[in-house]
XYZ file of C-alpha atoms in Angstrom:
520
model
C 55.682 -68.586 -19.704
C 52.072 -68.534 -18.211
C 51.318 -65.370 -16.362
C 54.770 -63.760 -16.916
C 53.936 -62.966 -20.323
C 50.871 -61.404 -22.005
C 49.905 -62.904 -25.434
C 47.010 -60.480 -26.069
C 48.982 -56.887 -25.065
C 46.627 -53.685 -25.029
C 47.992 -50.330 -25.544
C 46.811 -46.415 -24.849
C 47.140 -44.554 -27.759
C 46.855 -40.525 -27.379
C 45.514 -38.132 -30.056
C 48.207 -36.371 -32.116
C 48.325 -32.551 -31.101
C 46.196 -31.428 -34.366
C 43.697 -34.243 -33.713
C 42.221 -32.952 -30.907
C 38.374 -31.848 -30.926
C 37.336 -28.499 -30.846
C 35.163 -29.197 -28.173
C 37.675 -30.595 -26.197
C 39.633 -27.186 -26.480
C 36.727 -25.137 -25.246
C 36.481 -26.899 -22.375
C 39.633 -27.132 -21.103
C 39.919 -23.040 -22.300
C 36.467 -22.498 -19.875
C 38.243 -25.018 -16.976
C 41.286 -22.519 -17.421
C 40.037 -19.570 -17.416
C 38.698 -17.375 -14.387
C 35.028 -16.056 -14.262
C 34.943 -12.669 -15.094
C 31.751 -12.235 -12.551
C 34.258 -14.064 -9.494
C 36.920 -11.675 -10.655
C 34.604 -8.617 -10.358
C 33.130 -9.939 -7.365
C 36.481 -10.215 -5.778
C 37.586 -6.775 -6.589
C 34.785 -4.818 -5.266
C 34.844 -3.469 -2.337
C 32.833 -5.585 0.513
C 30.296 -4.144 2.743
C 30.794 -4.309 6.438
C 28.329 -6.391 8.152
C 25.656 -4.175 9.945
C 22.547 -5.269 11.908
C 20.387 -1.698 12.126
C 22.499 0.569 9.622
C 21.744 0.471 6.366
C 24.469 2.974 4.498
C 23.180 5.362 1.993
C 24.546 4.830 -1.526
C 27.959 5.886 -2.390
C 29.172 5.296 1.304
C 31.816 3.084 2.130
C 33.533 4.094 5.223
C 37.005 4.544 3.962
C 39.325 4.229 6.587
C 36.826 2.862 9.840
C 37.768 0.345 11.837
C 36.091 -2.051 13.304
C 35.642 -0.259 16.354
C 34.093 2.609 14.483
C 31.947 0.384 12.242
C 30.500 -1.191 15.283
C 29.992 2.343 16.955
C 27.797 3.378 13.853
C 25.781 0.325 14.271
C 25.191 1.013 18.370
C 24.341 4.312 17.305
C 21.403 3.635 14.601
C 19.729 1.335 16.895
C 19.856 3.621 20.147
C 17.889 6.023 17.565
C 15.840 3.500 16.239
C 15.078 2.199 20.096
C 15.130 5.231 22.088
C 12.046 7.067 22.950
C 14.300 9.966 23.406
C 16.074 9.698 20.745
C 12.655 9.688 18.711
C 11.197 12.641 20.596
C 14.285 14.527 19.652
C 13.963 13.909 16.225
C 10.269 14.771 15.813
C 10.842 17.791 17.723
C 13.920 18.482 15.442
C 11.524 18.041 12.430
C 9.327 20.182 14.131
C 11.237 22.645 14.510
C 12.103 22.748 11.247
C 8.607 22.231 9.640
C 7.522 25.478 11.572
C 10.138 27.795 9.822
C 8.848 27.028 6.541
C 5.784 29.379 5.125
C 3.165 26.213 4.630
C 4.110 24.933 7.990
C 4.278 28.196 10.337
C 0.545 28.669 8.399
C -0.844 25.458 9.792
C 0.480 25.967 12.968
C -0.814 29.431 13.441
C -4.051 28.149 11.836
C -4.444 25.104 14.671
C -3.375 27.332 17.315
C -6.783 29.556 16.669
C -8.764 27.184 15.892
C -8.280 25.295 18.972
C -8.249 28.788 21.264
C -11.395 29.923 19.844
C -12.926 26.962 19.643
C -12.371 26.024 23.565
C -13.330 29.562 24.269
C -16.698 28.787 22.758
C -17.173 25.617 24.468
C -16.258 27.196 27.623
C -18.780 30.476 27.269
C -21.700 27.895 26.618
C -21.238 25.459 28.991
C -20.962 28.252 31.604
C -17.586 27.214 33.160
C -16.666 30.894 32.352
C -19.400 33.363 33.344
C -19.982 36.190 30.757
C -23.089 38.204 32.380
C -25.914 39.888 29.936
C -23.134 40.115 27.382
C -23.281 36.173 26.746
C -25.126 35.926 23.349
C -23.060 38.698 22.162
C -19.559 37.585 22.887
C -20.518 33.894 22.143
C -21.775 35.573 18.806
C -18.322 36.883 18.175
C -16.126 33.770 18.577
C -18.951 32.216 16.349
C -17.900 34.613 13.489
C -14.218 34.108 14.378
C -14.477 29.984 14.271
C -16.579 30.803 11.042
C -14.524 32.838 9.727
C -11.426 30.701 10.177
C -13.129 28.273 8.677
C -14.005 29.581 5.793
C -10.063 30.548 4.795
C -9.992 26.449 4.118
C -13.646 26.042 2.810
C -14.445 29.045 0.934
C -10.605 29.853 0.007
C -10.128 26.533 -1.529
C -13.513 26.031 -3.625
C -12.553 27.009 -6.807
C -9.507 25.278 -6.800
C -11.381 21.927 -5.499
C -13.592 22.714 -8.463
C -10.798 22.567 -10.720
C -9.551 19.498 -9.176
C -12.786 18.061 -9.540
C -12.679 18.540 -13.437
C -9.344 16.399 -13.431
C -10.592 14.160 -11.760
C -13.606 13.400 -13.986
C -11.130 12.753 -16.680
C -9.192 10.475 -14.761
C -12.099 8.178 -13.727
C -13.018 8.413 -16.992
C -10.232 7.304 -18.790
C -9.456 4.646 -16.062
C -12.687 3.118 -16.742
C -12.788 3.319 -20.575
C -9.278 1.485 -20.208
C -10.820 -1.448 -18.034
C -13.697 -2.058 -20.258
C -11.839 -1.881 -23.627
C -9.373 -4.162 -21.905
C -11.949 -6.673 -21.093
C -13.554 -6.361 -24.694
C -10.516 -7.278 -26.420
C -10.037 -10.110 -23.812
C -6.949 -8.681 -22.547
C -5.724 -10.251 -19.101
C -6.170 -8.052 -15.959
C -3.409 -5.270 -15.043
C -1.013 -6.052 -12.232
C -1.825 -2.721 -10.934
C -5.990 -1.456 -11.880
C -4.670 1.693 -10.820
C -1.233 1.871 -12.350
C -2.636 2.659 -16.139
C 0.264 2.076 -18.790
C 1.842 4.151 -20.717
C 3.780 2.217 -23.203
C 2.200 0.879 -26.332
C 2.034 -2.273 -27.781
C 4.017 -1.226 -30.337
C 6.907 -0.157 -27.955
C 7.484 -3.470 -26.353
C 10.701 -4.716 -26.864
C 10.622 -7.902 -27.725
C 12.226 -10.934 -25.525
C 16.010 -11.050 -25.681
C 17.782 -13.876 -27.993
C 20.485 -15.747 -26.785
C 22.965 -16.726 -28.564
C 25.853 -18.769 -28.384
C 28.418 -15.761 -28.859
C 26.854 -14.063 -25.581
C 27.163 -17.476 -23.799
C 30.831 -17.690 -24.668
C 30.919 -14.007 -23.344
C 29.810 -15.199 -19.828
C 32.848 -17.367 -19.324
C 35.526 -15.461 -21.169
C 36.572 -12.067 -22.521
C 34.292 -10.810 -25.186
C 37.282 -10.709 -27.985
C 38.379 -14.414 -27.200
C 34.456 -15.454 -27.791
C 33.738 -13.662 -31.284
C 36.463 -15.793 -32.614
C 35.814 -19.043 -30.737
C 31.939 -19.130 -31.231
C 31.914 -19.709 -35.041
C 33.790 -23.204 -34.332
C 31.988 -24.287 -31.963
C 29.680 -27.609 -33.737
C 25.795 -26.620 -34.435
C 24.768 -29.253 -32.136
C 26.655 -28.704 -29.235
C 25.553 -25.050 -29.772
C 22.155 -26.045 -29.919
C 22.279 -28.038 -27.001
C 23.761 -25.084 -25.130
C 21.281 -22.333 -26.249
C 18.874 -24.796 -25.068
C 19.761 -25.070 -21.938
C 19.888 -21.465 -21.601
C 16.467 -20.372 -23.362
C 14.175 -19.178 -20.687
C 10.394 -18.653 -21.787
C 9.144 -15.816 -21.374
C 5.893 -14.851 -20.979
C 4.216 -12.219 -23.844
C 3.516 -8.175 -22.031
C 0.433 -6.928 -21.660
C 1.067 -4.188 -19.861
C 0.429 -1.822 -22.846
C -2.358 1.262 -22.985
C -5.492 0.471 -25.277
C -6.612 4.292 -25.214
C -5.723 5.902 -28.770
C -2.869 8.643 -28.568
C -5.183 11.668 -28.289
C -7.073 9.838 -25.203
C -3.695 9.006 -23.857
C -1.990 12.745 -23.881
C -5.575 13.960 -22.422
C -5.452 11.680 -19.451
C -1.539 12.103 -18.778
C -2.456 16.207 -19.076
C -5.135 15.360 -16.619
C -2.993 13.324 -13.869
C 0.061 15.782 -14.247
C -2.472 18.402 -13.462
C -4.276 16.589 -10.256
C -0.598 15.209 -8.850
C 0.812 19.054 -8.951
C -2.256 20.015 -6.610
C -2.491 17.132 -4.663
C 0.587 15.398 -3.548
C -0.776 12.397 -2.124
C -2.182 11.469 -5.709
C 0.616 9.326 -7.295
C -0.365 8.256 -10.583
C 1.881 5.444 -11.122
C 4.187 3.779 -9.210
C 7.238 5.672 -7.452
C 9.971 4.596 -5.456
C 8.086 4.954 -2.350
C 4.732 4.077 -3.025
C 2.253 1.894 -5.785
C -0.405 4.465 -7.573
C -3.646 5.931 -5.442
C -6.454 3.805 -5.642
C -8.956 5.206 -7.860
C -12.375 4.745 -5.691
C -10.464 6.535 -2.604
C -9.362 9.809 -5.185
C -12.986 9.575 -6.123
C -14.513 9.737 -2.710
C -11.886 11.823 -1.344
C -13.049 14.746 -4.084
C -16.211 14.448 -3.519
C -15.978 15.151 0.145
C -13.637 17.787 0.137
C -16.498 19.150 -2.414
C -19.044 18.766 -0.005
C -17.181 20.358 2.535
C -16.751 23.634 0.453
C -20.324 23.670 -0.130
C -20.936 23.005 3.793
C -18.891 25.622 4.293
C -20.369 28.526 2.357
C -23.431 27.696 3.367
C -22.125 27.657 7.113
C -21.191 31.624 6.249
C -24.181 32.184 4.647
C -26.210 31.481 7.497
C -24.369 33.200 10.158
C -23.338 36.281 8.126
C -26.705 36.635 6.889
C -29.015 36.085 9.541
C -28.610 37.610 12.852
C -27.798 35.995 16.366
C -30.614 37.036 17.778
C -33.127 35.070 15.821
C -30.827 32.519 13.671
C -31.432 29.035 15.362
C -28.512 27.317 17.397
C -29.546 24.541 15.547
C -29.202 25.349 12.519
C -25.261 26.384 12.319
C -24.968 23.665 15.256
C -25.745 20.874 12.097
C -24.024 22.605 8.913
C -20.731 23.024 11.383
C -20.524 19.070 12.546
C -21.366 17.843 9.091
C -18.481 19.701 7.441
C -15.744 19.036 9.906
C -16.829 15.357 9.415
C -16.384 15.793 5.748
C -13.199 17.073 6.055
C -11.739 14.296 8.650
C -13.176 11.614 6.511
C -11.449 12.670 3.521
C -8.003 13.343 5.894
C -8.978 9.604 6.788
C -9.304 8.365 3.192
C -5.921 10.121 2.105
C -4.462 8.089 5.192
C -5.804 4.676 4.164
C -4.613 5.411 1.068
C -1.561 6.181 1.584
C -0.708 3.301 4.048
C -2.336 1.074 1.365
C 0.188 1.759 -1.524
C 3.201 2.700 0.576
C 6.487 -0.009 0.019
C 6.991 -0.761 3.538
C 10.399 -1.955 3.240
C 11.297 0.935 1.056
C 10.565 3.645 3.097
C 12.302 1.631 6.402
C 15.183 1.114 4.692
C 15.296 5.252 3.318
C 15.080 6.096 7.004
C 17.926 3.694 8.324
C 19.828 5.577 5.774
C 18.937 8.676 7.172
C 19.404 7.466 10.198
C 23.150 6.443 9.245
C 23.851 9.469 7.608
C 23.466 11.297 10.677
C 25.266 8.474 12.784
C 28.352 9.113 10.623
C 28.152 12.892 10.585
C 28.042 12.928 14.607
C 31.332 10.394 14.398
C 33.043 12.661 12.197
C 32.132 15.494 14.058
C 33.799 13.982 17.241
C 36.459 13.067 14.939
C 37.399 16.462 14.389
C 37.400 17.562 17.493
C 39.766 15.080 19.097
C 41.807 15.818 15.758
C 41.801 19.755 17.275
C 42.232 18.694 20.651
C 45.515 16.943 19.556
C 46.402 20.212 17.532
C 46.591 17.877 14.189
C 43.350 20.286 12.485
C 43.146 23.406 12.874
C 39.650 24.602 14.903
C 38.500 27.047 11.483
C 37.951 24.039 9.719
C 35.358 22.356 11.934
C 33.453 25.637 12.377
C 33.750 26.347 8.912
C 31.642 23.272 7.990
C 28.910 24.143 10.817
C 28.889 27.785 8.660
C 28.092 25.973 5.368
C 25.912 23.385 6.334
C 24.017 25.902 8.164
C 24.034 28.401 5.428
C 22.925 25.952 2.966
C 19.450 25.195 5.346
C 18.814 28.909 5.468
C 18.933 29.379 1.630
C 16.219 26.351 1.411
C 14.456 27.849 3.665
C 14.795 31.563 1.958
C 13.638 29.606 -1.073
C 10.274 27.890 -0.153
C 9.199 31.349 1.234
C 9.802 32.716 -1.931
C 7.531 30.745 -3.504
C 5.139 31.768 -1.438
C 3.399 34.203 -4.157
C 3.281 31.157 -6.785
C 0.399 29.201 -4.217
C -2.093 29.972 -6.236
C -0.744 28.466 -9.813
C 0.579 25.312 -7.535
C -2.947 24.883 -6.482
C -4.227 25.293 -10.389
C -1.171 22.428 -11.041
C 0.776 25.392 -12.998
C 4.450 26.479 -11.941
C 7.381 24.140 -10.505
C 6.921 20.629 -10.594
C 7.772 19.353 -7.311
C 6.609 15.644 -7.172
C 8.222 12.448 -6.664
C 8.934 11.089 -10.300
C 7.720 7.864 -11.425
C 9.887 4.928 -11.845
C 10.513 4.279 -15.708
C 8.326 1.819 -17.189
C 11.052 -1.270 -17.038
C 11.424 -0.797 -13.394
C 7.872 -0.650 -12.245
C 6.473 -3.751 -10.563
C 4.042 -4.686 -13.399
C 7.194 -5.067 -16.031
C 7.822 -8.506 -14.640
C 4.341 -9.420 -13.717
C 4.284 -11.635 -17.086
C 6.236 -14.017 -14.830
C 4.462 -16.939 -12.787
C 6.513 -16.348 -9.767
C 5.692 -12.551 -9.415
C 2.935 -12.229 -7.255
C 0.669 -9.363 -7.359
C 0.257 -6.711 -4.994
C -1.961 -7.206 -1.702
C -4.935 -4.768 -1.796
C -4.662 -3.628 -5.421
C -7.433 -6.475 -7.008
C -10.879 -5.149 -7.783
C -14.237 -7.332 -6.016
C -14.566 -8.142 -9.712
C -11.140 -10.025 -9.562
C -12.319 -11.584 -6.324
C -15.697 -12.620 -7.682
C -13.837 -14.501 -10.303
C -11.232 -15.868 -7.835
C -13.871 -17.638 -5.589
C -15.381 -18.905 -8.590
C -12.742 -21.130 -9.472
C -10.307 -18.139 -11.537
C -11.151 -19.308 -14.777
C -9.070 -17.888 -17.676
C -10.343 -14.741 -19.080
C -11.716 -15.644 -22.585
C -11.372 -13.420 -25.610
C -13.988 -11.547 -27.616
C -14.737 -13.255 -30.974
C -14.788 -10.022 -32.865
C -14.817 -12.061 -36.450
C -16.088 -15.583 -36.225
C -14.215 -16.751 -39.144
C -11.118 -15.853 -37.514
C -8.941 -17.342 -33.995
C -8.385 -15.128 -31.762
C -5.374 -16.224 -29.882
C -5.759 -17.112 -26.064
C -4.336 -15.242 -23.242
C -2.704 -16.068 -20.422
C -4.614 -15.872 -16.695
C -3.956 -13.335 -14.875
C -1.138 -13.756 -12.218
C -2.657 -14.975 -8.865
C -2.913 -11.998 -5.840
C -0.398 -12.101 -2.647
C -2.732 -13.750 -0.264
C -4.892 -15.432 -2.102
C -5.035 -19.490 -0.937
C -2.085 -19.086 0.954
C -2.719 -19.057 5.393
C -0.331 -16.836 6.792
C 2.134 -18.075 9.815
C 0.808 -17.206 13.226
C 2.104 -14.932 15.168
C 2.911 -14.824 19.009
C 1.953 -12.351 21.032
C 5.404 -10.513 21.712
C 5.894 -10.595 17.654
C 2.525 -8.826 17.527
C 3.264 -5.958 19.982
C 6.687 -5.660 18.233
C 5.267 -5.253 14.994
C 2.422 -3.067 16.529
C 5.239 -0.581 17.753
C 7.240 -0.641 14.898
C 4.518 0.159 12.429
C 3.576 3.077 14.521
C 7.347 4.633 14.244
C 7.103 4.061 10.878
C 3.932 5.801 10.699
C 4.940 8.560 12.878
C 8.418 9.386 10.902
């Protein structure tokens, strides 16, 4: 029959129902079944898009439409781009910075200080003619200016003494910790100034996966305890394989013994109640204070004390009429110097370990907030103007939102009599609390890809970098024995890499918006 008939016939057989491979099963269950991340991601609820709002958490605009939504939005960038807008606000904050006890102080305090002190300039340059009586009045704005003066300087030495014993213990604990840490040939901390707390002993150790939590991803929990135990060793080794991620050992655990440790977080507990620009580790708004700028800061609010008593000394003690102009002339510029330079230092500091981004997006949410309070507001008043609310309720809100200001403001001049044990770091703790140890910055600094921080490496670290960045060797402590290599350290943001340059209308822009950022 030639072509009409096939002498050599092939056939497609098909695998009985029970012969089927496990494998095969699992597959076609994972094809089947629907990701439980897609399924959660589905059922959330989804964020409207926003170019300048940011909304705080918990908000999600229940019940805006789109009109609304993009009202919001218009709204938090005509108070991000208004001048207006941002006078407004600072003269809000004002406003409200001046009814408090610490704030109405300073202001009175500037307020004389800058009287008296243009008085003075004015008697002895002669643009205001005081007769024979010249020496004597200029004499008594002297004493006034001095005595001014010496509420900051003299009022504040013993507690700057204090502070200076804290601080001793700090930079000496901070320094013990680098050089133990470089005996034992331990790799340099992503943060110098960030100490740890944990011990080694603490670390947990990296996670396991196995194949029962791989199952999990795809499928309920229940379905994979049962289907993970028939699954065949080496497709389950193949598949934890794939999964394994290396990770890196942590170093990022404190060398001092327990007693040193308690003694130097007794210390930096004490310093951070008195001084609330010292953060010892990182918060959510800033990286820890560089140690050399605490340091130098001290010692110049020190010197000023001293400057300052002396300053009294001499014009308390020796009369006007043959004490030297000179003389208190000197002592005077030399202490206000002092004390700028350390307001300076606390400023570099602080613009040195602030999170940028952070703080930006806190103030968009601020920002927001009080976008969606004025929309509500007007909300409730068209809702009266209609007759569907009734007007109590609107003023009844204004009541308790203005009651609750006035009882935090009746409650930070209460505390007015406790100054003196803030001061010693006694009383109510009122700092910003430290992120927890796994979500600090230098928990996933083990990791190639996690760059350090820009400005936090020591000259020793950049000694080493320009040297080639050799890896840190360990310490033979017993010959007879290896001592186990360490990793380098992670390279430093900014380190071999040229930055992208900027136009000039991206520089101004940046220029303006650092300054808001500075000012708020």
């Amino acid at each position: 029959m030639g072509g009409f008939v096939n002498r050599q016939p092939t056939y497609k057989l098909s695998e009985r129902p029970g012969e089927v491979r496990t494998i095969d099963k699992i597959k076609a269950k994972l094809k089947n079944l629907r990701s439980p991340e897609k399924q959660a991601d589905s059922d959330t609820w989804k964020p409207p898009k926003l170019e300048y709002a940011v909304l705080p958490d918990g908000e999600r605009l229940g019940g805006w439409t789109t009109a609304e939504v993009d009202e919001l939005d218009d709204l938090v960038r005509h108070q991000l781009h208004s001048r207006r807008a941002k006078f407004k606000r600072s003269m809000k904050g004002f406003g409200q910075y001046v009814r408090r006890p610490l704030g109405l102080f300073i202001t009175v305090y500037a307020t004389l200080i800058t009287l008296f002190g243009a008085a003075w300039v004015l008697f002895l340059i002669g643009w205001i003619s005081l007769g024979s009586q010249k020496d004597y009045i200029v004499n008594i704005v002297d004493n006034v200016l001095v005595a001014l003066f010496a509420i900051i300087g003299d009022g504040l030495a013993p507690f700057r003494a204090v502070d200076t014993y804290h601080m001793a213990y700090i930079a000496h604990y901070h320094r013990k910790t680098w050089k133990r840490r470089e005996k034992l040939g331990l790799p340099e901390l992503w943060d110098h100034n960030d100490l740890p707390e944990q011990r080694k002993e603490d670390i947990a150790p990296p996670p396991q996966v196995d194949i029962e939590s791989l199952c999990a991803r795809r499928m309920p929990k229940s379905f994979a305890r049962r289907i993970a135990p028939r699954i065949p060793k080496k497709y389950a080794d193949i598949m934890i394989a794939r999964n394994q991620t290396e990770v890196e050992p942590n170093y990022e655990y404190t060398v001092l013994s327990p007693e040193e440790q308690s003694v130097l977080e007794y210390h930096e507990r004490k310093f951070s109640k008195s001084h609330t620009f010292y953060k010892p580790h990182e918060t959510e708004t800033h990286y820890a204070f560089p140690l050399k700028l605490l340091f130098a800061v001290v010692l110049l609010l020190d010197l000023h004390s001293c400057l300052q008593i002396t300053l009294g000394a001499c014009t308390w003690g020796i009369s006007y009429k043959t004490r030297p102009f000179a003389l208190t002339t000197v002592i005077l510029c030399f202490s206000i110097t002092c004390n700028i330079m350390g307001g300076v230092l606390i400023s570099m500091g602080d613009k040195r370990t602030r999170k940028h981004e952070v703080i930006e997006r806190m103030m968009k949410q601020e920002l927001t907030s009080e976008a969606i309070e004025t929309i509500n507001t007007r909300r409730l008043k068209e809702a009266e103007e209609r007759g569907e609310i009734d007007p109590e309720i609107r003023k009844r809100r204004e009541e308790e939102k203005e009651r609750e200001e006035n009882e935090e403001i009746k409650k930070s001049w209460k505390s007015v009599p406790s100054l003196p044990k803030k001061l010693l770091g006694k009383g109510e703790d009122h700092r910003q609390p430290s992120l927890p140890v796994e979500a600090r910055s230098s928990s996933s600094s083990t990791h190639v890809d996690s760059p350090k921080r820009a400005g936090s490496s020591s000259s020793k670290d950049k000694k080493s970098s320009r040297q080639g960045g050799t890896a840190l060797q360990p310490v033979q402590e017993v010959p007879t024995v290896a001592q186990p290599t360490y990793p380098q350290p992670v390279a430093r943001r900014g380190e071999g890499v040229v930055p992208p340059k900027k136009g000039v209308g991206q520089k101004v822009l940046a220029g303006f918006r650092k300054a808001d950022l500075d000012r708020s």
